[in-house]
Amino acid sequence: MLVLWLALPAFKGAWRGLVAGLGVLLWGGLVFAGTGRLLAGAGEFARVSPGGGFWLSIPAFYLAFFAAYREAGWRATWTAPVALAALVWLGVFDRMGPVVELDAWRSQFGTEAWRHLALSGSALIQAVLVGVPLGILASRGRSFGWVVGAVGFLQTIPSLALFGLLLVPLAWLSRALSLEVALATLAVGALLVRAFWAVGSWAVFAVALPVGMLGMAVIGALLFGLLGPDPLHLALNAPLAEAGVRGIGAAPAVLALTLYALLPIVAGTRAGLQAIPEELRQAGRGMGMSPRQLFWQVELPLALPLVMEGVRGAAVLTLGLTTVAALIGAGGLGFFILRGVEGGAPDLVLLGVVPVVALALLADVLLRRLGRWLRPRGVG
């Protein structure tokens, strides 16, 4: 391996990717040989915990493939998934601790991974629906500059404290309101906000805050019910608890994750809109565009790259932060981290941590590519 690392800088582009792929195979062979030697004569359930060299090799290979990608694009990195798939197919990692734990928790792992994605996805969808309009509002002059400060303040609250603060009001709502009363309250609140906004009254904020929090709690719980593994029960005359709005579980988790995801989306949207040269707006007005046409046809397409950067940052943040949701009974991959910490089982902790890191990297790559695809031609 040392010879390979020393020789790797001599190769460029696709050749560097090919040599790095061969290095992955060699690394897997060393792992297999070391595992077999350590477990010789041991029982069926014996396992080997990865050491420092194992983990340090992963970022080293990441840097090698990243360098190959920068020089020759994606065609230089095909060897990485092929080599890893070959190692998995050959069973190289079967006696490693996290894989043994995966075999023991296989049935629950799939459910918790699904629940983790549903929690993160529900919060991200809701944060986009709320954050983009708030970012647009924040870009409309200094009088709305407080919006970024308000969502930034939410980031200063520790996650466990925010989960705890939401327990009591959500528990009360789950008993006090039925689904039909909650939906009627949201409809009336939206009309009041629109009316107060039209007359320029500051009462709009006194109405918008509680209505917005109620809306995020209800919609977040319904979204999780649609996306998650747990069946959704809808009964208009039943308490909100039947629809999933409870003091513990998914409802406070989705609401808290939504609040944490707002800052990057709001900041990205505001920065994107404020970066548009005023000359372009004047050109649009000169062509006879209405304010609505100017926004949809000029401002939003040009701001989209920075909006997507905010969404990408929020997605990565949310996928990692969702692990804390297990502490309030919401489940997710944090379940394995919590059980591993309680039982002093580092392999079980890794069973929860490694998929979260992989999901965050995958979301980063996919949203980065989506942002490039949505970018209008000529926009750098």
Short mmCIF file of C-alpha atoms in Angstrom, two decimals:
data_model
loop_
_atom_site.label_atom_id
_atom_site.label_comp_id
_atom_site.label_asym_id
_atom_site.label_seq_id
_atom_site.Cartn_x
_atom_site.Cartn_y
_atom_site.Cartn_z
CA MET A 1 0.00 0.00 0.00
CA LEU A 2 2.85 2.38 0.78
CA VAL A 3 4.32 1.86 -2.71
CA LEU A 4 0.90 2.56 -4.23
CA TRP A 5 0.42 5.81 -2.30
CA LEU A 6 3.92 6.97 -3.25
CA ALA A 7 3.35 6.12 -6.92
CA LEU A 8 -0.14 7.60 -7.20
CA PRO A 9 0.96 11.26 -7.80
CA ALA A 10 2.82 10.08 -10.91
CA PHE A 11 -0.48 9.21 -12.61
CA LYS A 12 -3.00 11.73 -13.92
CA GLY A 13 -6.68 11.75 -14.82
CA ALA A 14 -8.28 8.42 -15.73
CA TRP A 15 -5.05 6.54 -15.02
CA ARG A 16 -5.06 7.90 -11.47
CA GLY A 17 -8.63 6.65 -11.04
CA LEU A 18 -7.62 3.22 -12.36
CA VAL A 19 -4.65 2.96 -9.99
CA ALA A 20 -6.79 4.14 -7.06
CA GLY A 21 -9.35 1.44 -7.94
CA LEU A 22 -6.62 -1.20 -7.87
CA GLY A 23 -5.57 0.25 -4.53
CA VAL A 24 -9.10 -0.27 -3.18
CA LEU A 25 -8.91 -3.94 -4.19
CA LEU A 26 -5.50 -4.28 -2.55
CA TRP A 27 -6.78 -2.57 0.59
CA GLY A 28 -9.73 -4.99 0.70
CA GLY A 29 -7.37 -7.93 0.34
CA LEU A 30 -5.32 -6.72 3.29
CA VAL A 31 -8.48 -6.25 5.35
CA PHE A 32 -9.63 -9.78 4.50
CA ALA A 33 -6.25 -11.29 5.33
CA GLY A 34 -5.98 -9.40 8.63
CA THR A 35 -9.54 -10.31 9.63
CA GLY A 36 -8.92 -13.99 8.91
CA ARG A 37 -5.72 -14.00 10.93
CA LEU A 38 -7.29 -12.30 13.94
CA LEU A 39 -10.37 -14.54 13.93
CA ALA A 40 -8.57 -17.83 13.35
CA GLY A 41 -10.14 -20.36 15.75
CA ALA A 42 -12.67 -17.83 17.11
CA GLY A 43 -16.42 -18.50 17.42
CA GLU A 44 -19.11 -17.87 14.80
CA PHE A 45 -20.15 -14.51 16.27
CA ALA A 46 -16.63 -13.14 16.73
CA ARG A 47 -15.94 -9.89 14.87
CA VAL A 48 -13.16 -7.39 14.26
CA SER A 49 -13.61 -3.70 14.98
CA PRO A 50 -12.07 -1.38 12.36
CA GLY A 51 -8.95 0.39 13.55
CA GLY A 52 -7.47 3.78 12.75
CA GLY A 53 -5.71 2.59 9.58
CA PHE A 54 -8.99 1.27 8.18
CA TRP A 55 -10.77 4.60 8.64
CA LEU A 56 -7.83 6.75 7.50
CA SER A 57 -7.70 4.80 4.23
CA ILE A 58 -11.25 5.91 3.35
CA PRO A 59 -10.53 9.72 3.23
CA ALA A 60 -7.23 8.94 1.49
CA PHE A 61 -9.06 7.09 -1.29
CA TYR A 62 -11.68 9.85 -1.38
CA LEU A 63 -8.94 12.44 -2.03
CA ALA A 64 -7.38 10.25 -4.72
CA PHE A 65 -10.66 9.80 -6.59
CA PHE A 66 -11.55 13.47 -6.12
CA ALA A 67 -8.24 14.46 -7.72
CA ALA A 68 -8.94 12.07 -10.61
CA TYR A 69 -12.45 13.52 -10.97
CA ARG A 70 -11.13 17.09 -11.15
CA GLU A 71 -8.74 16.08 -13.92
CA ALA A 72 -10.89 13.77 -16.04
CA GLY A 73 -14.48 13.99 -14.78
CA TRP A 74 -16.76 11.13 -13.71
CA ARG A 75 -15.23 8.66 -16.17
CA ALA A 76 -12.13 8.59 -13.94
CA THR A 77 -14.04 7.40 -10.88
CA TRP A 78 -15.95 4.36 -12.19
CA THR A 79 -13.38 2.06 -10.60
CA ALA A 80 -14.44 3.08 -7.07
CA PRO A 81 -17.99 1.59 -7.09
CA VAL A 82 -16.84 -1.41 -9.14
CA ALA A 83 -14.04 -2.23 -6.67
CA LEU A 84 -16.28 -1.74 -3.63
CA ALA A 85 -19.04 -3.88 -5.17
CA ALA A 86 -16.51 -6.63 -5.85
CA LEU A 87 -15.24 -6.52 -2.25
CA VAL A 88 -18.79 -6.68 -0.86
CA TRP A 89 -19.70 -9.54 -3.23
CA LEU A 90 -16.60 -11.48 -2.15
CA GLY A 91 -17.58 -11.04 1.50
CA VAL A 92 -14.40 -9.19 2.48
CA PHE A 93 -16.19 -7.19 5.19
CA ASP A 94 -18.48 -9.94 6.51
CA ARG A 95 -16.59 -10.41 9.80
CA MET A 96 -16.18 -6.68 10.50
CA GLY A 97 -18.05 -5.44 13.56
CA PRO A 98 -20.58 -3.07 11.88
CA VAL A 99 -21.51 -5.75 9.30
CA VAL A 100 -22.06 -8.33 12.06
CA GLU A 101 -24.29 -5.80 13.87
CA LEU A 102 -26.16 -5.18 10.61
CA ASP A 103 -26.90 -8.90 10.32
CA ALA A 104 -28.23 -8.90 13.89
CA TRP A 105 -30.45 -5.80 13.34
CA ARG A 106 -31.22 -6.32 9.64
CA SER A 107 -35.03 -6.26 9.91
CA GLN A 108 -35.09 -3.08 12.05
CA PHE A 109 -32.29 -1.36 10.13
CA GLY A 110 -34.42 -0.99 7.00
CA THR A 111 -37.33 0.48 8.96
CA GLU A 112 -35.16 2.93 10.88
CA ALA A 113 -33.34 4.02 7.71
CA TRP A 114 -36.73 4.64 6.05
CA ARG A 115 -37.90 6.56 9.11
CA HIS A 116 -34.69 8.63 9.08
CA LEU A 117 -35.21 9.59 5.43
CA ALA A 118 -38.89 10.37 6.06
CA LEU A 119 -38.06 12.66 8.99
CA SER A 120 -35.35 14.47 7.03
CA GLY A 121 -37.42 14.66 3.84
CA SER A 122 -40.52 15.99 5.61
CA ALA A 123 -38.49 18.68 7.37
CA LEU A 124 -36.64 19.67 4.19
CA ILE A 125 -39.81 19.91 2.07
CA GLN A 126 -41.47 22.03 4.73
CA ALA A 127 -38.36 24.21 5.17
CA VAL A 128 -38.29 24.92 1.41
CA LEU A 129 -42.01 25.82 1.42
CA VAL A 130 -41.49 28.23 4.33
CA GLY A 131 -37.88 29.35 3.81
CA VAL A 132 -38.05 30.46 0.16
CA PRO A 133 -40.96 32.91 0.76
CA LEU A 134 -39.19 34.20 3.88
CA GLY A 135 -35.99 34.67 1.85
CA ILE A 136 -37.94 36.61 -0.78
CA LEU A 137 -39.43 38.74 2.00
CA ALA A 138 -35.99 39.33 3.51
CA SER A 139 -34.66 40.56 0.15
CA ARG A 140 -37.31 43.31 -0.05
CA GLY A 141 -35.44 46.12 1.66
CA ARG A 142 -34.07 46.82 5.14
CA SER A 143 -37.48 46.74 6.82
CA PHE A 144 -37.47 42.93 6.50
CA GLY A 145 -33.84 42.38 7.43
CA TRP A 146 -34.96 41.02 10.80
CA VAL A 147 -36.16 37.82 9.08
CA VAL A 148 -32.60 36.48 8.69
CA GLY A 149 -31.83 37.45 12.29
CA ALA A 150 -34.92 35.64 13.55
CA VAL A 151 -34.16 32.35 11.76
CA GLY A 152 -30.51 32.73 12.72
CA PHE A 153 -31.51 32.98 16.37
CA LEU A 154 -33.12 29.53 16.09
CA GLN A 155 -29.70 28.07 15.27
CA THR A 156 -28.37 29.26 18.63
CA ILE A 157 -30.84 27.08 20.56
CA PRO A 158 -29.34 23.65 21.36
CA SER A 159 -31.20 20.88 19.56
CA LEU A 160 -32.13 18.97 22.71
CA ALA A 161 -33.43 22.17 24.31
CA LEU A 162 -35.58 22.95 21.26
CA PHE A 163 -36.99 19.40 21.25
CA GLY A 164 -37.81 19.81 24.94
CA LEU A 165 -39.44 23.22 24.46
CA LEU A 166 -41.79 21.77 21.83
CA LEU A 167 -42.98 18.87 23.98
CA VAL A 168 -45.46 20.76 26.15
CA PRO A 169 -47.26 22.90 23.47
CA LEU A 170 -47.51 19.97 21.05
CA ALA A 171 -48.82 17.68 23.78
CA TRP A 172 -51.48 20.28 24.60
CA LEU A 173 -52.42 20.74 20.92
CA SER A 174 -52.71 16.97 20.43
CA ARG A 175 -55.44 16.83 23.08
CA ALA A 176 -57.14 20.22 22.71
CA LEU A 177 -57.71 20.41 18.93
CA SER A 178 -59.23 18.06 16.42
CA LEU A 179 -57.92 17.92 12.84
CA GLU A 180 -60.93 19.79 11.47
CA VAL A 181 -60.56 22.59 14.04
CA ALA A 182 -56.85 22.86 13.29
CA LEU A 183 -57.48 23.09 9.52
CA ALA A 184 -60.20 25.69 10.06
CA THR A 185 -57.86 27.70 12.30
CA LEU A 186 -55.18 27.61 9.60
CA ALA A 187 -57.65 28.80 6.94
CA VAL A 188 -58.96 31.66 9.09
CA GLY A 189 -55.42 32.59 10.14
CA ALA A 190 -54.27 32.73 6.50
CA LEU A 191 -57.17 35.07 5.63
CA LEU A 192 -56.37 37.31 8.60
CA VAL A 193 -52.70 37.47 7.64
CA ARG A 194 -53.66 38.43 4.07
CA ALA A 195 -56.08 41.10 5.31
CA PHE A 196 -53.63 42.61 7.81
CA TRP A 197 -50.87 42.53 5.19
CA ALA A 198 -53.05 44.45 2.71
CA VAL A 199 -53.63 47.28 5.21
CA GLY A 200 -50.02 47.28 6.40
CA SER A 201 -50.80 46.43 10.00
CA TRP A 202 -48.16 45.05 12.39
CA ALA A 203 -50.89 42.70 13.67
CA VAL A 204 -49.93 40.44 10.76
CA PHE A 205 -46.90 39.16 12.69
CA ALA A 206 -48.95 38.51 15.86
CA VAL A 207 -51.23 36.25 13.79
CA ALA A 208 -48.63 34.76 11.44
CA LEU A 209 -46.35 33.38 14.17
CA PRO A 210 -48.82 31.08 16.02
CA VAL A 211 -50.63 30.13 12.80
CA GLY A 212 -47.33 29.36 11.12
CA MET A 213 -46.15 27.17 14.02
CA LEU A 214 -49.49 25.31 14.07
CA GLY A 215 -49.31 24.85 10.30
CA MET A 216 -45.76 23.49 10.43
CA ALA A 217 -46.70 21.07 13.24
CA VAL A 218 -49.77 19.71 11.40
CA ILE A 219 -48.31 19.64 7.88
CA GLY A 220 -45.03 18.17 9.13
CA ALA A 221 -46.86 15.34 10.91
CA LEU A 222 -49.00 14.64 7.83
CA LEU A 223 -45.96 14.67 5.55
CA PHE A 224 -44.17 12.19 7.80
CA GLY A 225 -47.30 10.02 7.84
CA LEU A 226 -47.28 9.97 4.03
CA LEU A 227 -43.54 9.39 3.59
CA GLY A 228 -42.71 7.27 6.65
CA PRO A 229 -43.20 3.57 7.46
CA ASP A 230 -45.93 4.20 10.04
CA PRO A 231 -49.51 4.24 8.64
CA LEU A 232 -51.30 7.60 8.57
CA HIS A 233 -54.69 7.78 10.31
CA LEU A 234 -56.88 10.71 9.26
CA ALA A 235 -60.13 11.44 11.11
CA LEU A 236 -61.39 15.01 10.92
CA ASN A 237 -63.28 14.90 14.23
CA ALA A 238 -60.56 13.02 16.14
CA PRO A 239 -57.88 14.75 18.25
CA LEU A 240 -54.72 15.80 16.46
CA ALA A 241 -52.88 12.95 18.17
CA GLU A 242 -54.61 10.54 15.75
CA ALA A 243 -52.97 12.41 12.84
CA GLY A 244 -49.53 12.10 14.44
CA VAL A 245 -49.26 15.46 16.26
CA ARG A 246 -47.98 14.45 19.71
CA GLY A 247 -45.64 15.79 22.36
CA ILE A 248 -43.03 13.13 21.56
CA GLY A 249 -42.18 11.26 18.40
CA ALA A 250 -42.11 12.49 14.82
CA ALA A 251 -44.12 15.73 15.19
CA PRO A 252 -41.69 17.68 17.43
CA ALA A 253 -38.75 16.18 15.53
CA VAL A 254 -40.00 17.35 12.11
CA LEU A 255 -40.95 20.78 13.49
CA ALA A 256 -37.55 21.31 15.15
CA LEU A 257 -35.65 20.06 12.08
CA THR A 258 -37.69 22.43 9.90
CA LEU A 259 -36.78 25.39 12.09
CA TYR A 260 -33.08 24.45 11.98
CA ALA A 261 -33.15 24.10 8.17
CA LEU A 262 -34.61 27.57 7.61
CA LEU A 263 -31.43 29.62 7.94
CA PRO A 264 -29.44 28.28 4.94
CA ILE A 265 -32.52 28.40 2.70
CA VAL A 266 -33.55 31.92 3.75
CA ALA A 267 -29.97 33.23 3.51
CA GLY A 268 -29.42 31.57 0.11
CA THR A 269 -32.66 32.93 -1.33
CA ARG A 270 -31.99 36.46 -0.08
CA ALA A 271 -28.40 36.43 -1.33
CA GLY A 272 -29.49 35.15 -4.73
CA LEU A 273 -32.11 37.86 -5.17
CA GLN A 274 -29.90 40.66 -3.87
CA ALA A 275 -27.06 39.64 -6.20
CA ILE A 276 -29.14 40.41 -9.31
CA PRO A 277 -27.86 43.62 -10.95
CA GLU A 278 -30.39 46.44 -10.82
CA GLU A 279 -29.78 47.05 -14.54
CA LEU A 280 -31.45 43.70 -15.33
CA ARG A 281 -34.55 44.67 -13.36
CA GLN A 282 -34.69 48.01 -15.13
CA ALA A 283 -34.33 46.26 -18.49
CA GLY A 284 -37.26 44.00 -17.61
CA ARG A 285 -39.41 46.96 -16.58
CA GLY A 286 -38.39 48.74 -19.76
CA MET A 287 -39.71 45.77 -21.75
CA GLY A 288 -43.09 46.23 -20.07
CA MET A 289 -42.89 43.34 -17.59
CA SER A 290 -45.21 43.43 -14.60
CA PRO A 291 -43.70 42.84 -11.13
CA ARG A 292 -45.02 39.26 -11.21
CA GLN A 293 -43.47 38.60 -14.66
CA LEU A 294 -40.21 40.24 -13.57
CA PHE A 295 -39.99 37.92 -10.55
CA TRP A 296 -40.86 34.62 -12.28
CA GLN A 297 -39.03 35.25 -15.57
CA VAL A 298 -35.96 37.22 -14.45
CA GLU A 299 -35.31 37.31 -10.71
CA LEU A 300 -36.10 33.72 -9.66
CA PRO A 301 -34.20 31.99 -12.53
CA LEU A 302 -31.13 34.12 -11.84
CA ALA A 303 -31.34 33.54 -8.07
CA LEU A 304 -31.91 29.79 -8.44
CA PRO A 305 -28.22 28.71 -8.16
CA LEU A 306 -27.86 30.32 -4.73
CA VAL A 307 -31.31 29.08 -3.66
CA MET A 308 -30.21 25.53 -4.48
CA GLU A 309 -26.97 26.06 -2.55
CA GLY A 310 -29.09 26.91 0.49
CA VAL A 311 -31.27 23.83 -0.02
CA ARG A 312 -28.15 21.67 -0.37
CA GLY A 313 -26.71 22.99 2.88
CA ALA A 314 -30.04 22.48 4.64
CA ALA A 315 -30.30 18.88 3.37
CA VAL A 316 -26.85 17.92 4.65
CA LEU A 317 -27.52 19.65 7.99
CA THR A 318 -30.91 17.98 8.40
CA LEU A 319 -29.71 14.46 7.58
CA GLY A 320 -27.07 14.73 10.31
CA LEU A 321 -29.26 16.45 12.88
CA THR A 322 -32.03 13.86 12.51
CA THR A 323 -29.92 11.42 14.55
CA VAL A 324 -30.86 13.46 17.66
CA ALA A 325 -34.56 12.75 17.01
CA ALA A 326 -34.13 9.26 18.50
CA LEU A 327 -33.85 10.88 21.93
CA ILE A 328 -37.54 11.87 21.82
CA GLY A 329 -38.82 8.60 20.41
CA ALA A 330 -38.88 9.58 16.73
CA GLY A 331 -36.56 6.75 15.68
CA GLY A 332 -34.26 6.95 12.69
CA LEU A 333 -30.64 5.87 12.44
CA GLY A 334 -29.94 7.69 15.69
CA PHE A 335 -31.66 4.71 17.36
CA PHE A 336 -28.56 2.58 16.75
CA ILE A 337 -26.22 5.35 17.93
CA LEU A 338 -28.22 5.72 21.14
CA ARG A 339 -28.32 1.96 21.76
CA GLY A 340 -24.61 1.68 21.01
CA VAL A 341 -23.69 4.45 23.44
CA GLU A 342 -25.92 2.99 26.16
CA GLY A 343 -24.48 -0.51 25.70
CA GLY A 344 -20.87 0.54 25.14
CA ALA A 345 -20.94 -1.07 21.65
CA PRO A 346 -18.91 1.06 19.20
CA ASP A 347 -19.78 -1.22 16.28
CA LEU A 348 -23.48 -0.51 16.85
CA VAL A 349 -22.71 3.23 16.94
CA LEU A 350 -20.97 2.87 13.58
CA LEU A 351 -24.03 1.08 12.19
CA GLY A 352 -25.93 4.34 12.72
CA VAL A 353 -23.14 6.79 11.85
CA VAL A 354 -21.81 5.35 8.59
CA PRO A 355 -25.18 5.38 6.72
CA VAL A 356 -25.83 8.97 7.87
CA VAL A 357 -22.48 10.11 6.46
CA ALA A 358 -23.15 8.21 3.23
CA LEU A 359 -26.63 9.75 2.91
CA ALA A 360 -25.27 13.25 3.52
CA LEU A 361 -22.58 12.81 0.85
CA LEU A 362 -25.14 11.40 -1.60
CA ALA A 363 -27.57 14.28 -0.96
CA ASP A 364 -24.72 16.75 -1.43
CA VAL A 365 -23.76 15.28 -4.81
CA LEU A 366 -27.34 14.94 -6.09
CA LEU A 367 -28.42 18.45 -5.08
CA ARG A 368 -25.19 19.95 -6.43
CA ARG A 369 -25.89 18.34 -9.80
CA LEU A 370 -29.56 19.39 -9.65
CA GLY A 371 -28.47 22.97 -9.00
CA ARG A 372 -26.18 22.91 -12.04
CA TRP A 373 -28.97 21.45 -14.17
CA LEU A 374 -31.41 24.18 -13.08
CA ARG A 375 -28.87 26.96 -13.64
CA PRO A 376 -29.88 29.15 -16.62
CA ARG A 377 -27.45 29.30 -19.52
CA GLY A 378 -24.92 32.08 -19.23
CA VAL A 379 -25.15 32.26 -15.42
CA GLY A 380 -21.80 31.43 -13.78
#
